[in-house]
Short mmCIF file of C-alpha atoms and ligand atoms in Angstrom, two decimals:
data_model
loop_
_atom_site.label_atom_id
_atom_site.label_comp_id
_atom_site.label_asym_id
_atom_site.label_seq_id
_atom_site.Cartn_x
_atom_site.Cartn_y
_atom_site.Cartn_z
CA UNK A 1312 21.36 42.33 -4.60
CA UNK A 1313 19.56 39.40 -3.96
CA UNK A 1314 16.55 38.36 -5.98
CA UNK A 1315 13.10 37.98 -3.93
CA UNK A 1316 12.21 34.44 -3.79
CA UNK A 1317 9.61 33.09 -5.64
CA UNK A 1318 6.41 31.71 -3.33
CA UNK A 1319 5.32 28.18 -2.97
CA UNK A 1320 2.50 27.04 -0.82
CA UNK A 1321 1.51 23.38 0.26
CA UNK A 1322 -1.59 22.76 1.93
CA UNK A 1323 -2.33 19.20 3.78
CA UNK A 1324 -5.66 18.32 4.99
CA UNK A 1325 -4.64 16.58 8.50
CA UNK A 1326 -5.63 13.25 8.21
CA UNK A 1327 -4.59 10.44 10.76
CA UNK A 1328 -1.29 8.56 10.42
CA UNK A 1329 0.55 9.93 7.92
CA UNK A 1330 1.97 6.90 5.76
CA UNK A 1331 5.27 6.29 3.77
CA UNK A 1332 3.55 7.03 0.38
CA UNK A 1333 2.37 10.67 2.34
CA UNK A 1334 6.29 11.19 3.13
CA UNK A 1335 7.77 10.20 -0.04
CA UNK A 1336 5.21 11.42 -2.13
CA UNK A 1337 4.11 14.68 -0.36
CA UNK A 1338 5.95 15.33 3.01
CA UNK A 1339 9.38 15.59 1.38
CA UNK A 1340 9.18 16.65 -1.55
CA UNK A 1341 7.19 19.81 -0.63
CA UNK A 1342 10.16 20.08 2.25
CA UNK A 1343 12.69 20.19 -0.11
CA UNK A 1344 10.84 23.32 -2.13
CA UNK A 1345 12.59 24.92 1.14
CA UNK A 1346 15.67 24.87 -0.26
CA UNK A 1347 14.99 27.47 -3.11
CA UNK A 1348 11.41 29.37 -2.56
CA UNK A 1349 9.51 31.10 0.15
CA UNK A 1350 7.67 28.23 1.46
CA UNK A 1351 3.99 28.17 3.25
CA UNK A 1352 3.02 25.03 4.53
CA UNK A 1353 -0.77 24.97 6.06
CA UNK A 1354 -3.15 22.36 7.40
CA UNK A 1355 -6.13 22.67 5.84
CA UNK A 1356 -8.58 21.66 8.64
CA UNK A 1357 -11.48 23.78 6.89
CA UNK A 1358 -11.61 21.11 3.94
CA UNK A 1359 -11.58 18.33 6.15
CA UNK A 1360 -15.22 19.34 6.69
CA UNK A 1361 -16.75 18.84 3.86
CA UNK A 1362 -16.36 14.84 5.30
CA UNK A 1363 -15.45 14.65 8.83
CA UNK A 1364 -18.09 14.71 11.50
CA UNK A 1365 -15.53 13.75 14.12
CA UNK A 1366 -14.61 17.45 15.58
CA UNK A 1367 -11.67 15.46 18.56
CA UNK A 1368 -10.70 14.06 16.15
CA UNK A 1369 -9.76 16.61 13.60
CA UNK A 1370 -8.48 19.04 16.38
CA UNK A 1371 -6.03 16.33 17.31
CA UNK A 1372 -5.02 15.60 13.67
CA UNK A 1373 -4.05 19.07 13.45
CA UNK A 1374 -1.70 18.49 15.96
CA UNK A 1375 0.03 15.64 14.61
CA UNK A 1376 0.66 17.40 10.97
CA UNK A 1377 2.10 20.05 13.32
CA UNK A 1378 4.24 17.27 14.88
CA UNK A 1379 5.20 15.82 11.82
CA UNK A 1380 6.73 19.07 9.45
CA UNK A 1381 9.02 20.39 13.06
CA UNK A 1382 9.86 16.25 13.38
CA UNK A 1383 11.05 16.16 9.39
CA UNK A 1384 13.13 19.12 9.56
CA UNK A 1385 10.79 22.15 8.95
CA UNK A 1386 12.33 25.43 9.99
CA UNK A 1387 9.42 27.39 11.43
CA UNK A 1388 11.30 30.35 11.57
CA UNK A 1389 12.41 30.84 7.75
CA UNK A 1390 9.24 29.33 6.49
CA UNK A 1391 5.54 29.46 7.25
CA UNK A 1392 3.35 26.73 8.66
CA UNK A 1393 -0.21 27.40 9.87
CA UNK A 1394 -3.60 26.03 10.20
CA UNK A 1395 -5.91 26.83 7.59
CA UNK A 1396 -8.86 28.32 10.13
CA UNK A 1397 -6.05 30.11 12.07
CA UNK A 1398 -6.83 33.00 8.83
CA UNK A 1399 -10.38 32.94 8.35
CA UNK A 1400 -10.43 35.86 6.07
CA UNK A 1401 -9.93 32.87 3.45
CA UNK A 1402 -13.76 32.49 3.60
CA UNK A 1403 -14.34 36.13 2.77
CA UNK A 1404 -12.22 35.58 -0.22
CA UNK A 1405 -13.92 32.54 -1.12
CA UNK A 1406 -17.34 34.76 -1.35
CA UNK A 1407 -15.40 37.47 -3.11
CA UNK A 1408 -14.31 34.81 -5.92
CA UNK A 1409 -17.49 32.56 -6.01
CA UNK A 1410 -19.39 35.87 -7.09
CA UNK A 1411 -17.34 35.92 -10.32
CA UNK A 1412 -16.76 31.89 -10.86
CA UNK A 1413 -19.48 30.24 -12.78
CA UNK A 1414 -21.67 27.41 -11.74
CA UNK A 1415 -20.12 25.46 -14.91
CA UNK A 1416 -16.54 25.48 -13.75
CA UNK A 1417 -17.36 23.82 -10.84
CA UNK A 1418 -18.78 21.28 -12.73
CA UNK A 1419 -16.47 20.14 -14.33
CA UNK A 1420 -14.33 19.18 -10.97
CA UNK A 1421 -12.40 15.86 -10.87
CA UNK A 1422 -13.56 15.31 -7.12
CA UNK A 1423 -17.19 16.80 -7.83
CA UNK A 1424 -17.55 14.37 -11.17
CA UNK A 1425 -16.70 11.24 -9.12
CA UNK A 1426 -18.58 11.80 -6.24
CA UNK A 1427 -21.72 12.25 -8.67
CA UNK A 1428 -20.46 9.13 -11.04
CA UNK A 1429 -20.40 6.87 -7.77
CA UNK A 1430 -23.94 8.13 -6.46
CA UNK A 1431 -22.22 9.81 -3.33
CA UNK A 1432 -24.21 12.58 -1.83
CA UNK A 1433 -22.21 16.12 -2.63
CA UNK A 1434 -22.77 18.39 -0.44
CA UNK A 1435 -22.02 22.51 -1.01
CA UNK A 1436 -18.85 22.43 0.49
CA UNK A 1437 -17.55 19.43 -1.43
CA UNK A 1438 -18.93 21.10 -4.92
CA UNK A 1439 -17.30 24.22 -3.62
CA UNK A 1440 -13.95 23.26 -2.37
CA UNK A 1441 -12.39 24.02 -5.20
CA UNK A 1442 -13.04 27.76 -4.73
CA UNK A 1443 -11.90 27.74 -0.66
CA UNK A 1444 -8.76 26.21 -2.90
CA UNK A 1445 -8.52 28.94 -5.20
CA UNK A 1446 -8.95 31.42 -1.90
CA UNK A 1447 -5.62 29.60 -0.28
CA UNK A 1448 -4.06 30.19 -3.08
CA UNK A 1449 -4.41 33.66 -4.13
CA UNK A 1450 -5.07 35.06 -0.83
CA UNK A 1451 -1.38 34.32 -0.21
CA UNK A 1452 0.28 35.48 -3.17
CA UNK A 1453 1.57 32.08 -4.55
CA UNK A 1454 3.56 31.49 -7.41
CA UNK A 1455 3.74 28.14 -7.52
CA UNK A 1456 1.61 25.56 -5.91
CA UNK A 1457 3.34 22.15 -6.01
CA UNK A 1458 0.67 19.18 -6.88
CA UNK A 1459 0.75 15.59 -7.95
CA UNK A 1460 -0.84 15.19 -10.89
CA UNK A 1461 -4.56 14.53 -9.27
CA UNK A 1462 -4.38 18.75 -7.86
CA UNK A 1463 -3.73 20.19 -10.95
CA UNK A 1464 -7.01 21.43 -12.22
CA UNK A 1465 -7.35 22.46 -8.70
CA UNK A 1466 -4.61 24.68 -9.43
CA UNK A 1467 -5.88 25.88 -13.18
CA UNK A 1468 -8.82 26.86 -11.77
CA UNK A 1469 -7.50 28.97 -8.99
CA UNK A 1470 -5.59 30.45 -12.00
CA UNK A 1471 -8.82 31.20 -14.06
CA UNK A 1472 -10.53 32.50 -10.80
CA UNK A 1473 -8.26 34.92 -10.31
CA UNK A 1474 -8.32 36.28 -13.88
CA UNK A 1475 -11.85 36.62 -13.24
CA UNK A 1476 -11.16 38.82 -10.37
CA UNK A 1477 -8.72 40.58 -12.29
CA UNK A 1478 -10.58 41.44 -15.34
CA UNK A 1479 -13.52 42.75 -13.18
CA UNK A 1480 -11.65 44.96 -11.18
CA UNK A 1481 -7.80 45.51 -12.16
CA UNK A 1482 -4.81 43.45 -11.29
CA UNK A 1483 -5.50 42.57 -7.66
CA UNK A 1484 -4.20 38.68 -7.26
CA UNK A 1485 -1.35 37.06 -8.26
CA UNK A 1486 -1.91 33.58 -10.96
CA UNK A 1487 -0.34 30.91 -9.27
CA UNK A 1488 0.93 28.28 -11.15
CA UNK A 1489 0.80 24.49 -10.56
CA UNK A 1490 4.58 22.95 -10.07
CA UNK A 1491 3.79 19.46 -11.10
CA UNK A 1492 6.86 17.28 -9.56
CA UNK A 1493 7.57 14.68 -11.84
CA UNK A 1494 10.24 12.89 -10.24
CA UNK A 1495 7.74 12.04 -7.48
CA UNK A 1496 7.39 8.51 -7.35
CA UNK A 1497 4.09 6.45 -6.38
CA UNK A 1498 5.09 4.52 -3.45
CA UNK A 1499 3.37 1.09 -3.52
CA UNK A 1500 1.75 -0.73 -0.57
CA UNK A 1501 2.12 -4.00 1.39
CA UNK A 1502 -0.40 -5.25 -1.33
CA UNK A 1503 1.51 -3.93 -4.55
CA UNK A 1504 -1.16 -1.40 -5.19
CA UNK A 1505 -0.57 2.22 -4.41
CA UNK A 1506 -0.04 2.55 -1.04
CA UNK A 1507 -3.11 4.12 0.54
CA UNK A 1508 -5.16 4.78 3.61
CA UNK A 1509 -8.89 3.56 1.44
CA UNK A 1510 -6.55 0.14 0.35
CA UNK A 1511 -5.29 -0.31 4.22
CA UNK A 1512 -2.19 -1.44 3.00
CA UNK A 1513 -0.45 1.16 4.17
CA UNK A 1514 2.75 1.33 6.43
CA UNK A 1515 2.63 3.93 8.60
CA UNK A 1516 5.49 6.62 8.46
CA UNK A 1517 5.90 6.95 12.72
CA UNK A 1518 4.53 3.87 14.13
CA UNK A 1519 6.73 1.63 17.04
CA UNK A 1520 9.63 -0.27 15.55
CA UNK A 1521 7.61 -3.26 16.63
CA UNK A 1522 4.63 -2.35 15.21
CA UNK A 1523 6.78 -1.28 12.01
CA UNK A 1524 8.41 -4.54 11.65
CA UNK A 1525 4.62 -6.65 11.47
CA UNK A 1526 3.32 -4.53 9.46
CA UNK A 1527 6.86 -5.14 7.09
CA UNK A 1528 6.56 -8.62 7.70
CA UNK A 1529 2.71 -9.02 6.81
CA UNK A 1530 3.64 -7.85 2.65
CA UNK A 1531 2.47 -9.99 0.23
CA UNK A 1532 4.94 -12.03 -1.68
CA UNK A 1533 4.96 -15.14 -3.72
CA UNK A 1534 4.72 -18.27 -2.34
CA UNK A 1535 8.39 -19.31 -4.21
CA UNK A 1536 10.09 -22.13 -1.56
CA UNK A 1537 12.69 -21.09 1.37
CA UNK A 1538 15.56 -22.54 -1.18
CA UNK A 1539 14.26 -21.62 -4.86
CA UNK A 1540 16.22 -18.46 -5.85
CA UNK A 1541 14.12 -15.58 -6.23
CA UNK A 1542 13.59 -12.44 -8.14
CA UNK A 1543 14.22 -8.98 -6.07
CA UNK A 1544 13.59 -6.69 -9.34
CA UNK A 1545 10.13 -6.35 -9.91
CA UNK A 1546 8.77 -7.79 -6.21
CA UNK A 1547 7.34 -5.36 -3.87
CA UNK A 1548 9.82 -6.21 -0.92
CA UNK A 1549 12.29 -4.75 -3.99
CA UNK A 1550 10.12 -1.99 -4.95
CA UNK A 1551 10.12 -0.40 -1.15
CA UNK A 1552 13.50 -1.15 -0.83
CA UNK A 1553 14.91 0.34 -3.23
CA UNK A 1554 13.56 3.67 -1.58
CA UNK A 1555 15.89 3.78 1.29
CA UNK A 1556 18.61 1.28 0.57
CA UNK A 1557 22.09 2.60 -1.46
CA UNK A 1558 22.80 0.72 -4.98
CA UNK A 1559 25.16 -1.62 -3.41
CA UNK A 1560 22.87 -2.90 -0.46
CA UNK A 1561 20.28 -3.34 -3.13
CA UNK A 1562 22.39 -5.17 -5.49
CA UNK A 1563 23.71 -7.25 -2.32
CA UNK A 1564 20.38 -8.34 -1.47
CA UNK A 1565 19.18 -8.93 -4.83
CA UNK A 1566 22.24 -11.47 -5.63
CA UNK A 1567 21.75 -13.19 -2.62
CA UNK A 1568 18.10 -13.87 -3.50
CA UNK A 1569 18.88 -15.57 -6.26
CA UNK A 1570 20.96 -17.44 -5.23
CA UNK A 1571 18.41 -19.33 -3.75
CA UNK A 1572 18.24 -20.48 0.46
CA UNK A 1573 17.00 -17.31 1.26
CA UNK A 1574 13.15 -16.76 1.81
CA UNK A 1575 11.44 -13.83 1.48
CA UNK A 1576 10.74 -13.43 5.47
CA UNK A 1577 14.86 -12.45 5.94
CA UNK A 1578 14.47 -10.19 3.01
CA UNK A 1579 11.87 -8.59 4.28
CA UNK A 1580 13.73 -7.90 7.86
CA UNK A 1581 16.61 -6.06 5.78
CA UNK A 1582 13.76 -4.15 4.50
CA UNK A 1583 12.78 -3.36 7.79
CA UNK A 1584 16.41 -2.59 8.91
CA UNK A 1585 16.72 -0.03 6.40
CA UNK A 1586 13.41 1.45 6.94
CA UNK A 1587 13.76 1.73 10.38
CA UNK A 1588 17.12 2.98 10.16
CA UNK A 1589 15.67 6.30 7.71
CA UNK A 1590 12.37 6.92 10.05
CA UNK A 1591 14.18 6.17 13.50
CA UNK A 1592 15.52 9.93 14.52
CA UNK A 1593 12.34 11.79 12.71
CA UNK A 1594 10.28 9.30 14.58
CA UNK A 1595 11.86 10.48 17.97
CA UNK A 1596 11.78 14.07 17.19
CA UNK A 1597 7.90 13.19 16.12
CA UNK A 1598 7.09 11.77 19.67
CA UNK A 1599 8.63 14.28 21.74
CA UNK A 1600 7.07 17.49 19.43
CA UNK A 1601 3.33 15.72 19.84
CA UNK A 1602 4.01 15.32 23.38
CA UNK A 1603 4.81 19.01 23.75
CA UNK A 1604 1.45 20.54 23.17
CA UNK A 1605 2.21 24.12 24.52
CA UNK A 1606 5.25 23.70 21.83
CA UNK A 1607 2.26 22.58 19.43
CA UNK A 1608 0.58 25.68 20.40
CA UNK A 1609 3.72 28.20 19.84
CA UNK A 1610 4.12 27.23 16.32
CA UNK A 1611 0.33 27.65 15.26
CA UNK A 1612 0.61 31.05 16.76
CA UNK A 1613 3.67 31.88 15.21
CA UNK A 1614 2.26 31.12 12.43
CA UNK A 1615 -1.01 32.37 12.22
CA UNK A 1616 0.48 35.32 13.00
CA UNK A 1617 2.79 35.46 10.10
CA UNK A 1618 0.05 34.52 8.03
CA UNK A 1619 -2.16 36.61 9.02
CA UNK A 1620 0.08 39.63 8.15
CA UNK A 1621 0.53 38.40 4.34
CA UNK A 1622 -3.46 37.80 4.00
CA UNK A 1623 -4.48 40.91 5.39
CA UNK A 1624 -2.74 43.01 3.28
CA UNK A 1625 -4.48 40.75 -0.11
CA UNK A 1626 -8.26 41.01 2.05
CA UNK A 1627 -7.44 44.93 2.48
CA UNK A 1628 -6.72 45.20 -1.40
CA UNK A 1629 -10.17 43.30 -2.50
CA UNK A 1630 -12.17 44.76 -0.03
CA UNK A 1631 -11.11 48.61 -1.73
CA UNK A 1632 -11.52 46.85 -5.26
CA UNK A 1633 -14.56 45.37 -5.40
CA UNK A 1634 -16.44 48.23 -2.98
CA UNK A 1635 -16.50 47.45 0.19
CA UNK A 1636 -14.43 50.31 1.66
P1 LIG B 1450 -4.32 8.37 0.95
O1 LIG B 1450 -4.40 7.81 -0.45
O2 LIG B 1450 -3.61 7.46 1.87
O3 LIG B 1450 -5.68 8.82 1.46
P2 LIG B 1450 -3.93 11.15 0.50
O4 LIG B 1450 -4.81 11.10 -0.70
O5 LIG B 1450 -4.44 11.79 1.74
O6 LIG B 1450 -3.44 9.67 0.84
O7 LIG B 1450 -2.55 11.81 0.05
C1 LIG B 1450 -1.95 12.93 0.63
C2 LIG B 1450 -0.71 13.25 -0.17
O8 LIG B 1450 0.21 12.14 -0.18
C3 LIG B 1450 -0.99 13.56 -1.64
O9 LIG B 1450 -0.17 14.64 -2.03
C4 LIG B 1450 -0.60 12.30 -2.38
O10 LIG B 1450 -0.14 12.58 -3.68
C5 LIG B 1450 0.52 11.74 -1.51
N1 LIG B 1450 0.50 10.27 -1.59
C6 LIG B 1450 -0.42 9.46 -1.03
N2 LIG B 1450 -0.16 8.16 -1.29
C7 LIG B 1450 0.96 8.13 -2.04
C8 LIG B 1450 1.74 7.09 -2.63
N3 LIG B 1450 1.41 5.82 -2.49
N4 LIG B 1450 2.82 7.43 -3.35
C9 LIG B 1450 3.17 8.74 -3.49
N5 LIG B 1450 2.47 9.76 -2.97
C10 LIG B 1450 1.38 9.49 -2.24
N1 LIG B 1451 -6.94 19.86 -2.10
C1 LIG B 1451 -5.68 19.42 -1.56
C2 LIG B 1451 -5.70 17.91 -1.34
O1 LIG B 1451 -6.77 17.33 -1.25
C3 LIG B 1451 -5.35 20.13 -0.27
C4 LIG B 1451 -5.34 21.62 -0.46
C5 LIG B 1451 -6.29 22.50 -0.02
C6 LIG B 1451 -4.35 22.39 -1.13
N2 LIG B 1451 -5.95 23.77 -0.38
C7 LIG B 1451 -4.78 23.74 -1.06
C8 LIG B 1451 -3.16 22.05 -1.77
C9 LIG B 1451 -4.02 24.77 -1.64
C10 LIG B 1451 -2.43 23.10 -2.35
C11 LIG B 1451 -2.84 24.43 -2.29
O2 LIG B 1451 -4.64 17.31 -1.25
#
């Protein structure tokens, strides 16, 4: 008999224009957790207001995260993708859980502790977002919850709520566990930094080929002469490369380099070639999905609907526990 598989869930806030660094660092990886667990995949458009004021915005952001897991390969039908507000019984649970999480916890928040350290104004939802975290989490049964690095107290303390909750009233919620991929790499951005929206270096995962190749062409490199040989290890133009070239191509290019009569401008259009080449058939399947709203529509329902039936049996269980029956 086969085993049950084990439950991983990925949540997104839907942001605009998704990046490379999003795909390679987030998008795929999480896709690939496909392969061996039961995979939920939501957009979490509830914690994009503890900053957004633009509501059109948002509601169209939604969309295009919908767009973008059918366009990279997401089967809908195996898996789960939903938007976060779709199940608002997630706020209930958030109450149920902030009753038994103390003020001190919250405190000591990554995202809470730098908004204070820079002077920023915090408002509830910001010093509570790590308990509408916790809620995703545990009102879905996870196991595993995969996370860069920067999520994984996120994921602790969703761990630690949830033994509150359990040593209060009996073993009600599962304790998730954080799934911290290692091999995921930090994709750097036309600048060298890390590529990210606040830098604006970033280049956009489905963009126009045209608009794809000026943004390619606009990276930073050294000002080494059209014939001096140059150094593709260690340059950014290598760095990106690398990411969707084989060995050989990248070995090809980097001997030509330095060999010297080659500038960094045709580099940089192999670059493109090979980027272009990876992006160009999820980039089609991402334009015709956003153009299809009633498709758009389908899937949230189909999956807010299959969400819905996991979360009300956890909801059902609480309420009874805690004595609200
Ligand atoms: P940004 O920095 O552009 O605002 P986000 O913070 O919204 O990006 O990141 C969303 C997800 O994409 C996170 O899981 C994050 O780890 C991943 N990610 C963002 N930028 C990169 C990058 N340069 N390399 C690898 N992963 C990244
Ligand atoms: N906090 C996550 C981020 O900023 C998004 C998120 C919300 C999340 N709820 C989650 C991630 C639950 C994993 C599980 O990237």
């Amino acid at each position: 008999m086969s085993q049950k598989k084990k439950r991983s869930l990925t949540g997104l806030k839907p942001t605009g224009n998704l990046h490379l660094g999003n795909y390679l660092g987030a998008l795929r990886p999480a896709l690939e957790l496909s392969k061996s667990y039961d995979c939920i995949y939501f957009i979490a458009d509830l914690h994009s207001l503890t900053q957004t004021r633009d509501a059109q915005a948002l509601a169209s952001q939604v969309l295009d995260q919908v767009a973008t897991w059918l366009a990279i390969g997401l089967d809908t039908d195996k898996h789960i993708l939903f938007r976060q507000s779709d199940v608002p019984s997630v706020t209930e649970l958030t109450w149920y859980l902030s009753c038994v999480t103390g003020h001190g916890l919250l405190e000591k928040a990554h995202a809470f502790k730098d908004a204070q350290a820079k002077g920023q104004e915090v408002n509830m939802g910001t010093f509570c977002y790590p308990i509408l975290m916790a809620a995703d989490i545990l009102l879905y049964d996870t196991d595993v919850v995969p996370v860069g690095k920067d999520q994984k107290q996120h994921v602790e303390m969703a761990r630690d709520m949830a033994g509150s909750l359990n040593a209060a009233y009996g073993e009600l919620l599962v304790l998730p566990e954080p799934l911290i991929q290692e091999e995921v790499m930090l994709i750097p951005g036309l600048d060298g930094r890390k590529m990210s929206k606040s830098y604006n270096n970033e280049v956009p995962l489905f963009c126009d080929e045209k608009t794809l190749r000026k943004k390619l062409m606009s990276l930073k490199t050294d000002s080494t002469g059209m014939e001096e040989p140059k150094a593709l290890d260690g340059s950014t133009v290598g760095d990106l490369f690398k990411l969707f070239a084989t060995k050989a191509q990248y070995d090809d290019l980097s001997a030509r380099l330095a060999k010297g009569g080659m500038g960094w401008g045709h580099a940089k259009e192999e670059l493109f070639v090979a980027i272009n080449d990876h992006v160009k058939e999820m980039r089609e399947r991402y334009v015709a999905c956003r153009k299809d709203e009633a498709l758009l529509q389908r899937e949230l329902a189909k999956g807010a609907e299959k969400a819905q039936a996991v979360a009300s049996q956890t909801i059902k269980r609480v309420r009874q526990a805690v004595g609200l029956r």
